[in-house]
PDB file of C-alpha atoms in Angstrom:
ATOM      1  CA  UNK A   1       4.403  12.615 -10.928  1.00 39.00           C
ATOM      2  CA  UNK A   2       5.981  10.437 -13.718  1.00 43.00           C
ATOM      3  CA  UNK A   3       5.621   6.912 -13.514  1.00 44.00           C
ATOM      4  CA  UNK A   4       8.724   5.102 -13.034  1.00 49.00           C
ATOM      5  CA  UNK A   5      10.555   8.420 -11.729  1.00 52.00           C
ATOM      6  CA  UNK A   6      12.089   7.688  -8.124  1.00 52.00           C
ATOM      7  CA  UNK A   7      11.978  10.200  -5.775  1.00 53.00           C
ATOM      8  CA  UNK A   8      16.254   9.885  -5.782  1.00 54.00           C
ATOM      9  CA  UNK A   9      15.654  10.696  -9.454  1.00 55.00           C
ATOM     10  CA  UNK A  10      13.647  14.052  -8.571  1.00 50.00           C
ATOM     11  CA  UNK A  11      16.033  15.133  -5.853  1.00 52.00           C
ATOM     12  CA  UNK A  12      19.287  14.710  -8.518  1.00 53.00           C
ATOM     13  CA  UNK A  13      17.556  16.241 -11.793  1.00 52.00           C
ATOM     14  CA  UNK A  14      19.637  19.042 -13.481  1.00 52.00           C
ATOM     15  CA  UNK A  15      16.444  19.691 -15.583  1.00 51.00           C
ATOM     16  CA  UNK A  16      13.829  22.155 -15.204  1.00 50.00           C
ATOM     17  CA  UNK A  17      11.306  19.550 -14.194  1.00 83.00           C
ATOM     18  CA  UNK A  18       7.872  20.437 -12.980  1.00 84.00           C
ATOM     19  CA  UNK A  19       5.793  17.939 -11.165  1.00 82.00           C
ATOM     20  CA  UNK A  20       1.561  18.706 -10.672  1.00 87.00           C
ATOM     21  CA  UNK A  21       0.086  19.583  -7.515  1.00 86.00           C
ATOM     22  CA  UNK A  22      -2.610  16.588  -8.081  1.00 82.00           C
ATOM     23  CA  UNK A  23      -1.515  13.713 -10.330  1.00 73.00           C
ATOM     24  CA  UNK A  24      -3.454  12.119 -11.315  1.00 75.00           C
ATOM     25  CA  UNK A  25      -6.254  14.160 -10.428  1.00 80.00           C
ATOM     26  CA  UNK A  26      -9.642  12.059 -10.333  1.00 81.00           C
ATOM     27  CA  UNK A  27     -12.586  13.617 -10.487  1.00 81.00           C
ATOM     28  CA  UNK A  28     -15.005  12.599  -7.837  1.00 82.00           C
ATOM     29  CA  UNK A  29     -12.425  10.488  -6.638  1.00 82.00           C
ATOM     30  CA  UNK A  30     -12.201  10.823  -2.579  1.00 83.00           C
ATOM     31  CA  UNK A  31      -9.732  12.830  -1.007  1.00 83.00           C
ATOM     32  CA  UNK A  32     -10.580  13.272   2.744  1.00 83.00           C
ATOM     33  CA  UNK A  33     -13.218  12.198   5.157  1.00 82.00           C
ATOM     34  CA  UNK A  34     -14.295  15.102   7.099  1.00 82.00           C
ATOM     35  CA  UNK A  35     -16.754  15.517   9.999  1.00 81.00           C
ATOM     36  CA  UNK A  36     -19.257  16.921   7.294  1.00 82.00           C
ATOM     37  CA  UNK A  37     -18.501  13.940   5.132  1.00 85.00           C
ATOM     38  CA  UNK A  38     -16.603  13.538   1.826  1.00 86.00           C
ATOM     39  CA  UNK A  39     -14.194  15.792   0.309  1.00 86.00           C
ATOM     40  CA  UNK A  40     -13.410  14.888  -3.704  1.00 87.00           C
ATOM     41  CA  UNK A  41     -10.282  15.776  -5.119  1.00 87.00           C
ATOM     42  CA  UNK A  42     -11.918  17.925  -7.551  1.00 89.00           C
ATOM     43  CA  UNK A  43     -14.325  20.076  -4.805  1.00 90.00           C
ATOM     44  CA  UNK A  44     -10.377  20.424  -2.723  1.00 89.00           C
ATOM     45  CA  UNK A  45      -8.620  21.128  -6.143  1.00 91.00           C
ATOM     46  CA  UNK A  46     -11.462  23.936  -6.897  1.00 92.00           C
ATOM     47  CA  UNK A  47     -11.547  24.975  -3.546  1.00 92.00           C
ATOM     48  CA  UNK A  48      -7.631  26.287  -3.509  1.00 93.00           C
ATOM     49  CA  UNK A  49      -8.404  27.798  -7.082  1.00 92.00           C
ATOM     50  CA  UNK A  50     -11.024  29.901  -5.175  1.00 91.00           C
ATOM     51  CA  UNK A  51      -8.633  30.720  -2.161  1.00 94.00           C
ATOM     52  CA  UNK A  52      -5.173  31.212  -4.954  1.00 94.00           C
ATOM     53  CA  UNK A  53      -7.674  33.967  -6.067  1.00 93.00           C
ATOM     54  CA  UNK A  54      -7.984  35.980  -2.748  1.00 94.00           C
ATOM     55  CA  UNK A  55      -4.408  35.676  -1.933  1.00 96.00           C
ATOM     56  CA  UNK A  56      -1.889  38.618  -1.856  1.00 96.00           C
ATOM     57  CA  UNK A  57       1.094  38.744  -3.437  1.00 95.00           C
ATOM     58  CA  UNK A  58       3.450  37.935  -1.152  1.00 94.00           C
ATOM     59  CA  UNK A  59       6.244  35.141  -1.313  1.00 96.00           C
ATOM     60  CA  UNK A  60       5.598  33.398   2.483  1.00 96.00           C
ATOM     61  CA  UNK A  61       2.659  32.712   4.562  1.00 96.00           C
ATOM     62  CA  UNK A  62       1.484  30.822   7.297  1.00 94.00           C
ATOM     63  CA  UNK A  63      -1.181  27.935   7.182  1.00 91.00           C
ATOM     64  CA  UNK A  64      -2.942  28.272  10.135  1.00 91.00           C
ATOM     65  CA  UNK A  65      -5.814  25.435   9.475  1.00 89.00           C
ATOM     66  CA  UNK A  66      -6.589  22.785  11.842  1.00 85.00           C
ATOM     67  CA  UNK A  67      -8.595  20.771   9.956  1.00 86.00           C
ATOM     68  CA  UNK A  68      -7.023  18.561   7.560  1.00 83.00           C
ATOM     69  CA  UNK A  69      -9.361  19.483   4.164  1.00 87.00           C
ATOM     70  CA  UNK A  70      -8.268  22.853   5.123  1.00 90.00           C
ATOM     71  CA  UNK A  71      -5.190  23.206   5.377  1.00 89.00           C
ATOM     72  CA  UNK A  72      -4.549  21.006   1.955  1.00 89.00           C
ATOM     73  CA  UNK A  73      -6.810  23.546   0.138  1.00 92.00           C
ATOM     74  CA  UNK A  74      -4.736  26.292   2.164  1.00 93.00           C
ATOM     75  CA  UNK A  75      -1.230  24.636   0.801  1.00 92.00           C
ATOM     76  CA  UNK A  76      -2.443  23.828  -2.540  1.00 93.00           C
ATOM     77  CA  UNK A  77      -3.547  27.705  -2.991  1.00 95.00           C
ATOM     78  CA  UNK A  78      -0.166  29.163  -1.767  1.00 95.00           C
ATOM     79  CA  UNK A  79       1.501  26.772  -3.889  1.00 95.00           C
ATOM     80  CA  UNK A  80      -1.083  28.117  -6.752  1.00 95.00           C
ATOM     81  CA  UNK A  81       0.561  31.536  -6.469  1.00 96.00           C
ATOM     82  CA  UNK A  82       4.235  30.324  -6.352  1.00 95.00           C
ATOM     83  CA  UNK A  83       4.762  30.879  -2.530  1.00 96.00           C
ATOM     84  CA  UNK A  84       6.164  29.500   0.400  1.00 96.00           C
ATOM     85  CA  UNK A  85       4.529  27.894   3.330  1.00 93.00           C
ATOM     86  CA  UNK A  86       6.242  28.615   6.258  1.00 93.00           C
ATOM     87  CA  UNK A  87       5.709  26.219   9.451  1.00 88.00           C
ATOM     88  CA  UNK A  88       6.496  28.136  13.016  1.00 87.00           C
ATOM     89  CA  UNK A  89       6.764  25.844  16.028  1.00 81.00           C
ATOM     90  CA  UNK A  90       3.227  27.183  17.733  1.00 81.00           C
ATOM     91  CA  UNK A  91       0.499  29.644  16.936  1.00 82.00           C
ATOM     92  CA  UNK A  92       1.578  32.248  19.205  1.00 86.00           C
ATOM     93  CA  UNK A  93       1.703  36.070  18.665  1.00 90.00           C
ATOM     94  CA  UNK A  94       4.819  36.162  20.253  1.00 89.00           C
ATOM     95  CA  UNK A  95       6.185  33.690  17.281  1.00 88.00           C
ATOM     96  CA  UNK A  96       4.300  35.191  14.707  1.00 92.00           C
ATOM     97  CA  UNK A  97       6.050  38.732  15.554  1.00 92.00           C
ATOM     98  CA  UNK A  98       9.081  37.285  15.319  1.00 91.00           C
ATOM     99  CA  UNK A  99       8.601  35.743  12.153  1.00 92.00           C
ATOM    100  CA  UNK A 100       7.450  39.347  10.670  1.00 94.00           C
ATOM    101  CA  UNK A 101      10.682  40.570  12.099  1.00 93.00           C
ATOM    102  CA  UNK A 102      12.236  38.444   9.527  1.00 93.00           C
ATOM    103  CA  UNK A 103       9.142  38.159   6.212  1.00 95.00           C
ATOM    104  CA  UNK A 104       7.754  41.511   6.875  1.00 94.00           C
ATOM    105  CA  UNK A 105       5.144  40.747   3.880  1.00 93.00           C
ATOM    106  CA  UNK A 106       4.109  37.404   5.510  1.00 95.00           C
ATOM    107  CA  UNK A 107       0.243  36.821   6.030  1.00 96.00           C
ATOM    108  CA  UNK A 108      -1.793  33.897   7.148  1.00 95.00           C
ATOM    109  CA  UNK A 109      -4.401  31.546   6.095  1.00 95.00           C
ATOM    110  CA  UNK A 110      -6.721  29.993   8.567  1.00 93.00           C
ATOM    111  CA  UNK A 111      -9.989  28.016   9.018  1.00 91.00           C
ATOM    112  CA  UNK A 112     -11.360  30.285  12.760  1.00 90.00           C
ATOM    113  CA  UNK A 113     -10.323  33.376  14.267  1.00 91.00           C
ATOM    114  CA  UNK A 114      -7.193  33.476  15.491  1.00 90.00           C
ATOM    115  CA  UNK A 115      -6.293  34.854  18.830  1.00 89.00           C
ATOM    116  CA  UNK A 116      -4.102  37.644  17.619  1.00 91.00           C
ATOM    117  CA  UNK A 117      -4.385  40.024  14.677  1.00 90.00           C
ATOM    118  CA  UNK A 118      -1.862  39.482  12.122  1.00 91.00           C
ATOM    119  CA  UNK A 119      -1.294  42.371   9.213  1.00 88.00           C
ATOM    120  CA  UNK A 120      -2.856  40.243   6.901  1.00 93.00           C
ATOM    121  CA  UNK A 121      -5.209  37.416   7.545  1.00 94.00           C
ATOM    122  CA  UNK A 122      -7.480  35.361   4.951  1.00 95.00           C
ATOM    123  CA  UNK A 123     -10.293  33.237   6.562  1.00 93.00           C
ATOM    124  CA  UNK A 124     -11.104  30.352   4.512  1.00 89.00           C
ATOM    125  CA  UNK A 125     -15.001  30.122   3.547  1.00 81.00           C
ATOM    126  CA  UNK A 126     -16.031  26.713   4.663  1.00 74.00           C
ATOM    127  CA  UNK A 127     -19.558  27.051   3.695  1.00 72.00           C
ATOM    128  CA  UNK A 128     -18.980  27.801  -0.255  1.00 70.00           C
ATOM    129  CA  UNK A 129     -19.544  24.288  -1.987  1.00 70.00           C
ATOM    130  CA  UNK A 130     -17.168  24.822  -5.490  1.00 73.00           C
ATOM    131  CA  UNK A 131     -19.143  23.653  -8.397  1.00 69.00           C
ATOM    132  CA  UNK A 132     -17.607  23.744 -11.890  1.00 74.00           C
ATOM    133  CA  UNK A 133     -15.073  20.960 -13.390  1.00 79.00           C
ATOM    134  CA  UNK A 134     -11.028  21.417 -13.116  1.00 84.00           C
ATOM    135  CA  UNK A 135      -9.636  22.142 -16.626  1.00 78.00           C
ATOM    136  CA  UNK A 136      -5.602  22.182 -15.812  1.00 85.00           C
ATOM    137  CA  UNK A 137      -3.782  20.907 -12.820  1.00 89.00           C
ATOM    138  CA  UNK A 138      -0.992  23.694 -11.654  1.00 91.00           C
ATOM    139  CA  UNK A 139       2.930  22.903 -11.747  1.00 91.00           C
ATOM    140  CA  UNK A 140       5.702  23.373  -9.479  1.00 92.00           C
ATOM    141  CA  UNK A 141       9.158  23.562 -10.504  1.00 92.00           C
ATOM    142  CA  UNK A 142      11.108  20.729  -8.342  1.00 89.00           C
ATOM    143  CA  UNK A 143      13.660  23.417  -7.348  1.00 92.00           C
ATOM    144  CA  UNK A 144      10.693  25.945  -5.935  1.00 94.00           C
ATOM    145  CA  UNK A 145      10.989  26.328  -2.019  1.00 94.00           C
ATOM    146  CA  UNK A 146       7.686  25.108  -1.193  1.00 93.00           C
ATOM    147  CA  UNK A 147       8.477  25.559   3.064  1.00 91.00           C
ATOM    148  CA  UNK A 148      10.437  26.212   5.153  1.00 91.00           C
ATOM    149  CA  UNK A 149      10.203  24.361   8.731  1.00 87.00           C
ATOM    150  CA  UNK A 150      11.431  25.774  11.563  1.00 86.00           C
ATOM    151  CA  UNK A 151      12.916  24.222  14.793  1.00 80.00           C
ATOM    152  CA  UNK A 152      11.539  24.549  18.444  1.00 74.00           C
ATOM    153  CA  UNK A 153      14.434  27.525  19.129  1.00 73.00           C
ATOM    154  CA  UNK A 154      14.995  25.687  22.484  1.00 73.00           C
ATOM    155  CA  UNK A 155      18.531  26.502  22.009  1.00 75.00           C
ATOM    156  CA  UNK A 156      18.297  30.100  20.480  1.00 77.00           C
ATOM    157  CA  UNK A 157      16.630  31.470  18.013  1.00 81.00           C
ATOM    158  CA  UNK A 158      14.698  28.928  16.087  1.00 83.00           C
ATOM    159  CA  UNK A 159      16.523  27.940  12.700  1.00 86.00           C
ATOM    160  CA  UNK A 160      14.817  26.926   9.415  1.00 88.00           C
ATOM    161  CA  UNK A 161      14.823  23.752   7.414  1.00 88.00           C
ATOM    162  CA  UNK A 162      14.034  24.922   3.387  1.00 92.00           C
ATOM    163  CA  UNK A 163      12.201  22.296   2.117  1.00 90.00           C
ATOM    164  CA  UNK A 164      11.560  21.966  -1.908  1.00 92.00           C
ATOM    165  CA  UNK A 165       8.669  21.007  -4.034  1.00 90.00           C
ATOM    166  CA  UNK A 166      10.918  18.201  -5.207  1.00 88.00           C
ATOM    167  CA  UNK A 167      11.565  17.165  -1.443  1.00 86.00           C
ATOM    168  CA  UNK A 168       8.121  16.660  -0.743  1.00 84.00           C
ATOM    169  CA  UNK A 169       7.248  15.070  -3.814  1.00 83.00           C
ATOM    170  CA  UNK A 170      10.051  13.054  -3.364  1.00 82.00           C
ATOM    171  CA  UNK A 171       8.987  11.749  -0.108  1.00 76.00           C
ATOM    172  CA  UNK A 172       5.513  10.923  -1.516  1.00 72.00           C
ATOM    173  CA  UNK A 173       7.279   8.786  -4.277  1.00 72.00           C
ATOM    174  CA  UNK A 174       8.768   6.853  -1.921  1.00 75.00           C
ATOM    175  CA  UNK A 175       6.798   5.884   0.887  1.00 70.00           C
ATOM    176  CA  UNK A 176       4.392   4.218  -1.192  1.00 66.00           C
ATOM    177  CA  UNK A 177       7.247   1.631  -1.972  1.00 70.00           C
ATOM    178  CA  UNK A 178       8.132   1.651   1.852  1.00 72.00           C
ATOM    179  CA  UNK A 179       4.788   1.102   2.932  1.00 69.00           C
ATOM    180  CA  UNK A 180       3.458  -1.344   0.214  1.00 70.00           C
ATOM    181  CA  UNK A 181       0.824   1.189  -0.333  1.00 65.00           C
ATOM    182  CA  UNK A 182       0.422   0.312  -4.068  1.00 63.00           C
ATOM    183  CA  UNK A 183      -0.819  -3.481  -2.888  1.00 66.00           C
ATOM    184  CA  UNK A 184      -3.866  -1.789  -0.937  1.00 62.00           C
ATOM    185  CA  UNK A 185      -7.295  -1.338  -2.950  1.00 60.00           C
ATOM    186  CA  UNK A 186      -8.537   1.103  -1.051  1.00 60.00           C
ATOM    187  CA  UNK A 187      -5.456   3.284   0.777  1.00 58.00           C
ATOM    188  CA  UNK A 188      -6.700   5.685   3.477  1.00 62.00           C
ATOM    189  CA  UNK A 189      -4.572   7.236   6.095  1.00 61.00           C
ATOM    190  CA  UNK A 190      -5.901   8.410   9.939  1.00 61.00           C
ATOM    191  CA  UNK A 191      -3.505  11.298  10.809  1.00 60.00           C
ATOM    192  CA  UNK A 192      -3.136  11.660  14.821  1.00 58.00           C
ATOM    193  CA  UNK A 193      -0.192  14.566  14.627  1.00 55.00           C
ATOM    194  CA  UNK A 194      -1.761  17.480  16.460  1.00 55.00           C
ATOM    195  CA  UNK A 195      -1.291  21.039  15.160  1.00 55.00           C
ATOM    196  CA  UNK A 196       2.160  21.427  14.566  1.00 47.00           C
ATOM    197  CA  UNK A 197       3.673  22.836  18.328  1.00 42.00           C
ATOM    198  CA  UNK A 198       6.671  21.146  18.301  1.00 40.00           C
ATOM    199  CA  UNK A 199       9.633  20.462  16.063  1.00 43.00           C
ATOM    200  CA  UNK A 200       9.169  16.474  16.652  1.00 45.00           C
ATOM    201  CA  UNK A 201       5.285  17.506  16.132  1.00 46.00           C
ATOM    202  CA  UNK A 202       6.458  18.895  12.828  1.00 50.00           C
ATOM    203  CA  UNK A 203       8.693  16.280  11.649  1.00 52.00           C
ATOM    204  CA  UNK A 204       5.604  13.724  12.688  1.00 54.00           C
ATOM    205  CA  UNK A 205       3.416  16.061  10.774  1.00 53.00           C
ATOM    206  CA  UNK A 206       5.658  16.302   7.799  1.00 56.00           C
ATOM    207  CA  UNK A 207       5.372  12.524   7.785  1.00 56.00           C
ATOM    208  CA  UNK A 208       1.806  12.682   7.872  1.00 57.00           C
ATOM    209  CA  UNK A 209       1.448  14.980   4.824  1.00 58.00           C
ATOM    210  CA  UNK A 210       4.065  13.008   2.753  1.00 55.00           C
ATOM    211  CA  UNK A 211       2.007   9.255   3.847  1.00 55.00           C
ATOM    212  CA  UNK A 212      -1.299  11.170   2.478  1.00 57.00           C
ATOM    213  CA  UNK A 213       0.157  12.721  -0.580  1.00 56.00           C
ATOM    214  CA  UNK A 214       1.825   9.671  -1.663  1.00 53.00           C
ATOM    215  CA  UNK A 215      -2.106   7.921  -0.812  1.00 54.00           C
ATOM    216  CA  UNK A 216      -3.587  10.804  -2.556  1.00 54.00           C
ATOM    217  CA  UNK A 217      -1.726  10.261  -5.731  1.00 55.00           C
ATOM    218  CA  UNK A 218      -1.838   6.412  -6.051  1.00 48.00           C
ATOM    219  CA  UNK A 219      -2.474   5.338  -9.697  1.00 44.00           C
ATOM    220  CA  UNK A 220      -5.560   3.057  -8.595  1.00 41.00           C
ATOM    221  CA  UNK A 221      -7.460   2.490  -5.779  1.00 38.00           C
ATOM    222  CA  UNK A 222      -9.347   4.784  -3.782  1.00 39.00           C
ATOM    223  CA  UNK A 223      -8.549   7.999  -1.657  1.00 40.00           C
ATOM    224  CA  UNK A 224      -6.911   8.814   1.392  1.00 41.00           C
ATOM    225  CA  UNK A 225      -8.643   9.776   4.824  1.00 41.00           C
ATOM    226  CA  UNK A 226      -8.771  12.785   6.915  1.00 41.00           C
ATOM    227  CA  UNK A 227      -8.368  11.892  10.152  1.00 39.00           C
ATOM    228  CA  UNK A 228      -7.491  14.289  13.058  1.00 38.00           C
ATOM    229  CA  UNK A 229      -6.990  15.129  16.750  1.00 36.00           C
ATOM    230  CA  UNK A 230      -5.128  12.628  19.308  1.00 35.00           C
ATOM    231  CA  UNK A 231      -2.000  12.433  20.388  1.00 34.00           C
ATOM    232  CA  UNK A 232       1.082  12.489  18.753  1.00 32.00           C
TER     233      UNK A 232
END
């Protein structure tokens, strides 16, 4: 992201902008605080490169990952391959069927088992430590549907909210203004928003991921935190 560029300035663009997945990216830099320790932005940044690879071409998924590192690396890598994240209101079969009824390509991502068998699943590999250095940070167009969020259905079927990669970055540009973030020397955020199982779960987790991208992509100072778990 630019500096000086507002987020009202990404959302009204005519132009064919792009904005990175990382930027800056910081080698080294931390990212998340996990329960095995620190996550850099360059291990997380090589880590989706490694997952982009073993993805199938296919323009929606879900990201089933709990953990936070996770399902960053999970988004980053669909986003890698020019897809579309798509965020159901639970983790049920029932939903997922549903869902196929409608994406019959869709396939998931997730960091454990899950306790169905979708058509296509990818388990990340949470033991492989990247090594290497990143050489080029990927682009999104700011028109490119990066998810779609769906509501709770408590009133019929559920419908969808299309979110854009200009949306989200967007949000990110903005909430460091709304927050002050930019006056902190070392940012870092504790997310308590459970797996998404709600639509106010999703909107709070929506907020959670636009807080940490906007701490993730600070000009100075240091990362953001993982956090996890608790309430909502």
């Amino acid at each position: 992201m630019a500096d000086g560029v507002s987020g009202e300035a990404i959302l009204t663009s005519t132009q064919p902008i792009e904005w990175s997945l990382i930027d800056p990216l910081e080698p080294g830099r931390l990212a998340f605080w996990t329960g095995d320790g620190p996550v850099s932005q360059d291990e997380l940044y090589i880590r989706a490169e490694q997952l982009a690879a073993r993805l199938p071409d296919c323009p929606v998924a879900i990201n089933y990952c709990s953990a936070r590192d996770d399902f960053t690396v999970a988004l980053l890598a669909m986003w890698m391959r020019g897809q579309t994240a798509l965020f159901p209101t639970e983790a049920g079969e029932h939903t997922f069927a549903a869902l196929v009824a409608d994406y019959p390509d869709l396939y998931t991502v997730s960091d454990r088992p899950l306790p169905f068998e979708p058509q296509t699943a990818i388990l990340l590999d949470r033991d492989n430590r990247p090594a290497g250095k990143v050489s080029r940070v990927a682009a999104l167009p700011w028109a490119h549907p990066a998810a779609k969020v769906f509501t709770s259905g408590s009133t019929g079927k559920p419908s969808v909210n299309d979110k854009s990669w200009g949306m989200l970055v967007a949000g990110g540009k903005t909430i460091p203004r709304m927050l002050t973030l930019d006056d902190l020397t070392l940012p870092a955020v504790v997310a308590t928003v459970p797996s998404p199982v709600s639509y106010t779960h999703l909107r709070a987790h929506e907020t959670a991921m636009n807080i940490s991208y906007a701490v993730f992509c600070l000009k100075r100072g240091g990362g953001g935190g993982g956090g996890g778990g608790g309430g909502g």
